[in-house]
PDB file of C-alpha atoms in Angstrom:
ATOM      1  CA  MET A   1      72.416 128.125 -17.861  1.00 40.00           C
ATOM      2  CA  THR A   2      74.779 125.490 -19.182  1.00 42.00           C
ATOM      3  CA  ASP A   3      75.715 122.595 -16.920  1.00 39.00           C
ATOM      4  CA  SER A   4      79.314 123.766 -16.505  1.00 44.00           C
ATOM      5  CA  LEU A   5      81.390 126.880 -16.766  1.00 47.00           C
ATOM      6  CA  ALA A   6      84.481 127.254 -18.903  1.00 55.00           C
ATOM      7  CA  ASP A   7      87.404 125.394 -17.336  1.00 61.00           C
ATOM      8  CA  ASP A   8      89.955 128.137 -17.913  1.00 71.00           C
ATOM      9  CA  PRO A   9      89.515 131.886 -17.426  1.00 77.00           C
ATOM     10  CA  HIS A  10      89.431 133.974 -20.604  1.00 80.00           C
ATOM     11  CA  THR A  11      90.430 137.568 -21.387  1.00 86.00           C
ATOM     12  CA  VAL A  12      87.280 139.681 -21.286  1.00 87.00           C
ATOM     13  CA  SER A  13      86.786 143.392 -21.901  1.00 89.00           C
ATOM     14  CA  ILE A  14      83.499 145.252 -21.441  1.00 89.00           C
ATOM     15  CA  SER A  15      83.243 148.933 -22.403  1.00 88.00           C
ATOM     16  CA  VAL A  16      79.983 150.742 -21.762  1.00 86.00           C
ATOM     17  CA  GLU A  17      78.832 153.962 -23.389  1.00 84.00           C
ATOM     18  CA  GLY A  18      75.342 154.990 -22.374  1.00 83.00           C
ATOM     19  CA  THR A  19      73.101 151.954 -22.841  1.00 81.00           C
ATOM     20  CA  ARG A  20      75.446 150.125 -25.236  1.00 84.00           C
ATOM     21  CA  ALA A  21      78.228 147.734 -24.316  1.00 86.00           C
ATOM     22  CA  ALA A  22      81.151 146.520 -26.402  1.00 89.00           C
ATOM     23  CA  ILE A  23      82.180 143.046 -25.257  1.00 90.00           C
ATOM     24  CA  THR A  24      85.339 141.298 -26.392  1.00 90.00           C
ATOM     25  CA  VAL A  25      86.375 137.803 -25.419  1.00 87.00           C
ATOM     26  CA  ASN A  26      89.984 136.860 -26.221  1.00 85.00           C
ATOM     27  CA  GLY A  27      90.168 139.936 -28.429  1.00 88.00           C
ATOM     28  CA  ALA A  28      87.082 139.018 -30.516  1.00 88.00           C
ATOM     29  CA  ASP A  29      84.242 141.563 -30.412  1.00 91.00           C
ATOM     30  CA  ILE A  30      81.073 139.519 -29.821  1.00 88.00           C
ATOM     31  CA  SER A  31      78.757 142.448 -28.996  1.00 87.00           C
ATOM     32  CA  ARG A  32      76.522 142.042 -32.057  1.00 85.00           C
ATOM     33  CA  ALA A  33      75.923 138.373 -31.261  1.00 82.00           C
ATOM     34  CA  LEU A  34      74.561 139.102 -27.770  1.00 84.00           C
ATOM     35  CA  ALA A  35      71.155 140.054 -26.436  1.00 82.00           C
ATOM     36  CA  GLY A  36      72.679 140.806 -23.018  1.00 84.00           C
ATOM     37  CA  TYR A  37      75.075 139.742 -20.298  1.00 85.00           C
ATOM     38  CA  THR A  38      75.518 139.605 -16.536  1.00 84.00           C
ATOM     39  CA  ILE A  39      78.775 139.619 -14.638  1.00 84.00           C
ATOM     40  CA  GLU A  40      79.441 138.501 -11.079  1.00 82.00           C
ATOM     41  CA  HIS A  41      82.707 138.917  -9.245  1.00 80.00           C
ATOM     42  CA  ARG A  42      83.359 137.708  -5.715  1.00 78.00           C
ATOM     43  CA  ALA A  43      86.552 138.433  -3.816  1.00 79.00           C
ATOM     44  CA  GLY A  44      89.268 135.865  -4.417  1.00 78.00           C
ATOM     45  CA  GLN A  45      87.517 134.253  -7.394  1.00 77.00           C
ATOM     46  CA  PRO A  46      87.587 134.883 -11.129  1.00 78.00           C
ATOM     47  CA  ALA A  47      84.665 136.855 -12.484  1.00 81.00           C
ATOM     48  CA  ILE A  48      81.801 134.906 -14.021  1.00 82.00           C
ATOM     49  CA  LEU A  49      80.424 136.366 -17.228  1.00 84.00           C
ATOM     50  CA  VAL A  50      77.091 134.945 -18.430  1.00 82.00           C
ATOM     51  CA  LEU A  51      76.306 135.721 -22.068  1.00 83.00           C
ATOM     52  CA  TYR A  52      72.787 135.738 -23.528  1.00 81.00           C
ATOM     53  CA  PRO A  53      73.224 135.123 -27.266  1.00 78.00           C
ATOM     54  CA  ARG A  54      70.920 136.351 -29.988  1.00 74.00           C
ATOM     55  CA  PRO A  55      69.674 133.549 -32.205  1.00 67.00           C
ATOM     56  CA  PRO A  56      71.409 131.999 -34.056  1.00 59.00           C
ATOM     57  CA  VAL A  57      74.357 131.149 -31.834  1.00 52.00           C
ATOM     58  CA  ASP A  58      76.563 129.955 -34.722  1.00 53.00           C
ATOM     59  CA  GLY A  59      79.923 131.655 -34.918  1.00 53.00           C
ATOM     60  CA  VAL A  60      80.153 132.915 -31.340  1.00 45.00           C
ATOM     61  CA  VAL A  61      83.602 132.179 -29.870  1.00 48.00           C
ATOM     62  CA  PHE A  62      84.295 132.474 -26.149  1.00 45.00           C
ATOM     63  CA  ALA A  63      87.658 133.069 -24.430  1.00 43.00           C
ATOM     64  CA  GLY A  64      88.995 135.323 -21.600  1.00 45.00           C
ATOM     65  CA  LEU A  65      90.049 135.871 -17.971  1.00 52.00           C
ATOM     66  CA  ALA A  66      86.544 135.232 -16.700  1.00 56.00           C
ATOM     67  CA  GLN A  67      84.667 131.993 -16.466  1.00 62.00           C
ATOM     68  CA  VAL A  68      82.078 132.166 -19.212  1.00 58.00           C
ATOM     69  CA  ALA A  69      78.683 130.480 -19.414  1.00 60.00           C
ATOM     70  CA  VAL A  70      76.123 130.774 -22.187  1.00 58.00           C
ATOM     71  CA  ALA A  71      72.557 130.851 -20.931  1.00 58.00           C
ATOM     72  CA  THR A  72      69.023 131.200 -22.099  1.00 57.00           C
ATOM     73  CA  GLU A  73      67.295 134.062 -20.388  1.00 60.00           C
ATOM     74  CA  ALA A  74      64.765 132.833 -17.840  1.00 60.00           C
ATOM     75  CA  PRO A  75      62.104 135.285 -16.710  1.00 62.00           C
ATOM     76  CA  PRO A  76      62.932 136.516 -13.175  1.00 72.00           C
ATOM     77  CA  ALA A  77      59.507 135.438 -11.884  1.00 77.00           C
ATOM     78  CA  GLU A  78      60.191 131.866 -12.996  1.00 74.00           C
ATOM     79  CA  ALA A  79      63.585 131.801 -11.284  1.00 76.00           C
ATOM     80  CA  ILE A  80      62.111 133.254  -8.099  1.00 82.00           C
ATOM     81  CA  ALA A  81      59.260 130.730  -8.104  1.00 83.00           C
ATOM     82  CA  GLN A  82      61.727 127.844  -8.558  1.00 81.00           C
ATOM     83  CA  TYR A  83      63.872 129.157  -5.705  1.00 83.00           C
ATOM     84  CA  LEU A  84      60.908 129.523  -3.355  1.00 88.00           C
ATOM     85  CA  ALA A  85      59.561 126.081  -4.285  1.00 87.00           C
ATOM     86  CA  GLY A  86      62.840 124.581  -3.081  1.00 87.00           C
ATOM     87  CA  VAL A  87      62.696 126.187   0.382  1.00 90.00           C
ATOM     88  CA  ASP A  88      61.973 123.778   3.240  1.00 91.00           C
ATOM     89  CA  PRO A  89      59.169 125.439   5.272  1.00 92.00           C
ATOM     90  CA  ALA A  90      60.225 123.837   8.560  1.00 94.00           C
ATOM     91  CA  ARG A  91      63.841 124.933   8.104  1.00 93.00           C
ATOM     92  CA  LEU A  92      62.701 128.443   7.142  1.00 94.00           C
ATOM     93  CA  GLN A  93      60.486 128.714  10.215  1.00 95.00           C
ATOM     94  CA  GLN A  94      63.318 127.569  12.512  1.00 95.00           C
ATOM     95  CA  ALA A  95      65.745 130.024  10.935  1.00 94.00           C
ATOM     96  CA  VAL A  96      63.294 132.932  11.173  1.00 94.00           C
ATOM     97  CA  LEU A  97      62.429 132.273  14.826  1.00 95.00           C
ATOM     98  CA  ALA A  98      66.133 132.011  15.693  1.00 95.00           C
ATOM     99  CA  ARG A  99      67.010 135.381  14.116  1.00 94.00           C
ATOM    100  CA  GLU A 100      68.436 138.011  16.439  1.00 93.00           C
ATOM    101  CA  ASP A 101      66.785 140.887  14.564  1.00 92.00           C
ATOM    102  CA  LEU A 102      63.173 140.171  15.587  1.00 93.00           C
ATOM    103  CA  ASP A 103      61.853 143.531  16.782  1.00 91.00           C
ATOM    104  CA  GLY A 104      58.345 142.906  18.138  1.00 92.00           C
ATOM    105  CA  SER A 105      56.692 144.941  15.384  1.00 93.00           C
ATOM    106  CA  PRO A 106      53.387 143.757  13.879  1.00 94.00           C
ATOM    107  CA  THR A 107      55.223 142.580  10.750  1.00 93.00           C
ATOM    108  CA  GLU A 108      58.318 141.167  12.437  1.00 94.00           C
ATOM    109  CA  LEU A 109      57.829 137.565  11.246  1.00 95.00           C
ATOM    110  CA  THR A 110      57.071 138.566   7.658  1.00 94.00           C
ATOM    111  CA  SER A 111      60.036 140.950   7.623  1.00 93.00           C
ATOM    112  CA  ALA A 112      62.317 138.348   9.194  1.00 94.00           C
ATOM    113  CA  THR A 113      61.133 135.721   6.690  1.00 94.00           C
ATOM    114  CA  LEU A 114      61.973 138.014   3.780  1.00 93.00           C
ATOM    115  CA  ARG A 115      65.390 138.863   5.274  1.00 93.00           C
ATOM    116  CA  GLN A 116      66.087 135.144   5.781  1.00 93.00           C
ATOM    117  CA  LEU A 117      65.135 134.262   2.190  1.00 92.00           C
ATOM    118  CA  ILE A 118      67.319 137.102   0.896  1.00 89.00           C
ATOM    119  CA  ALA A 119      70.232 135.863   3.023  1.00 88.00           C
ATOM    120  CA  TRP A 120      69.830 132.319   1.726  1.00 88.00           C
ATOM    121  CA  ALA A 121      69.540 133.543  -1.855  1.00 83.00           C
ATOM    122  CA  GLY A 122      72.838 135.368  -1.354  1.00 75.00           C
ATOM    123  CA  GLY A 123      74.538 132.180  -0.228  1.00 71.00           C
ATOM    124  CA  SER A 124      74.337 132.529   3.567  1.00 66.00           C
ATOM    125  CA  LEU A 125      73.373 129.344   5.337  1.00 59.00           C
TER     126      LEU A 125
END
């Protein structure tokens, strides 16, 4: 992803019909220039629209009421591996052992470890 998001929100419209999406940013239809997109919206914040352009990128204009970032698509396995490589094992172990949902089952530590990683990935500290 780029180092920064757009400073100002832009007007964005996404219409989906079946497996096709029509995406306009500041009134300009940019659908044909895109390989895909993701959108994230958290309460109290502007939506973040990440656009995955088709090569070449020339001529794509971005504007709207969402923060917009242009990214190259990273394989999910690579992103997951990078995330896991950044986890401090000692901190993870402490967090897992302090969880209140340990249930005494044979897989309780593995299950708790996965739940902890998912919580951290979602932004919970």
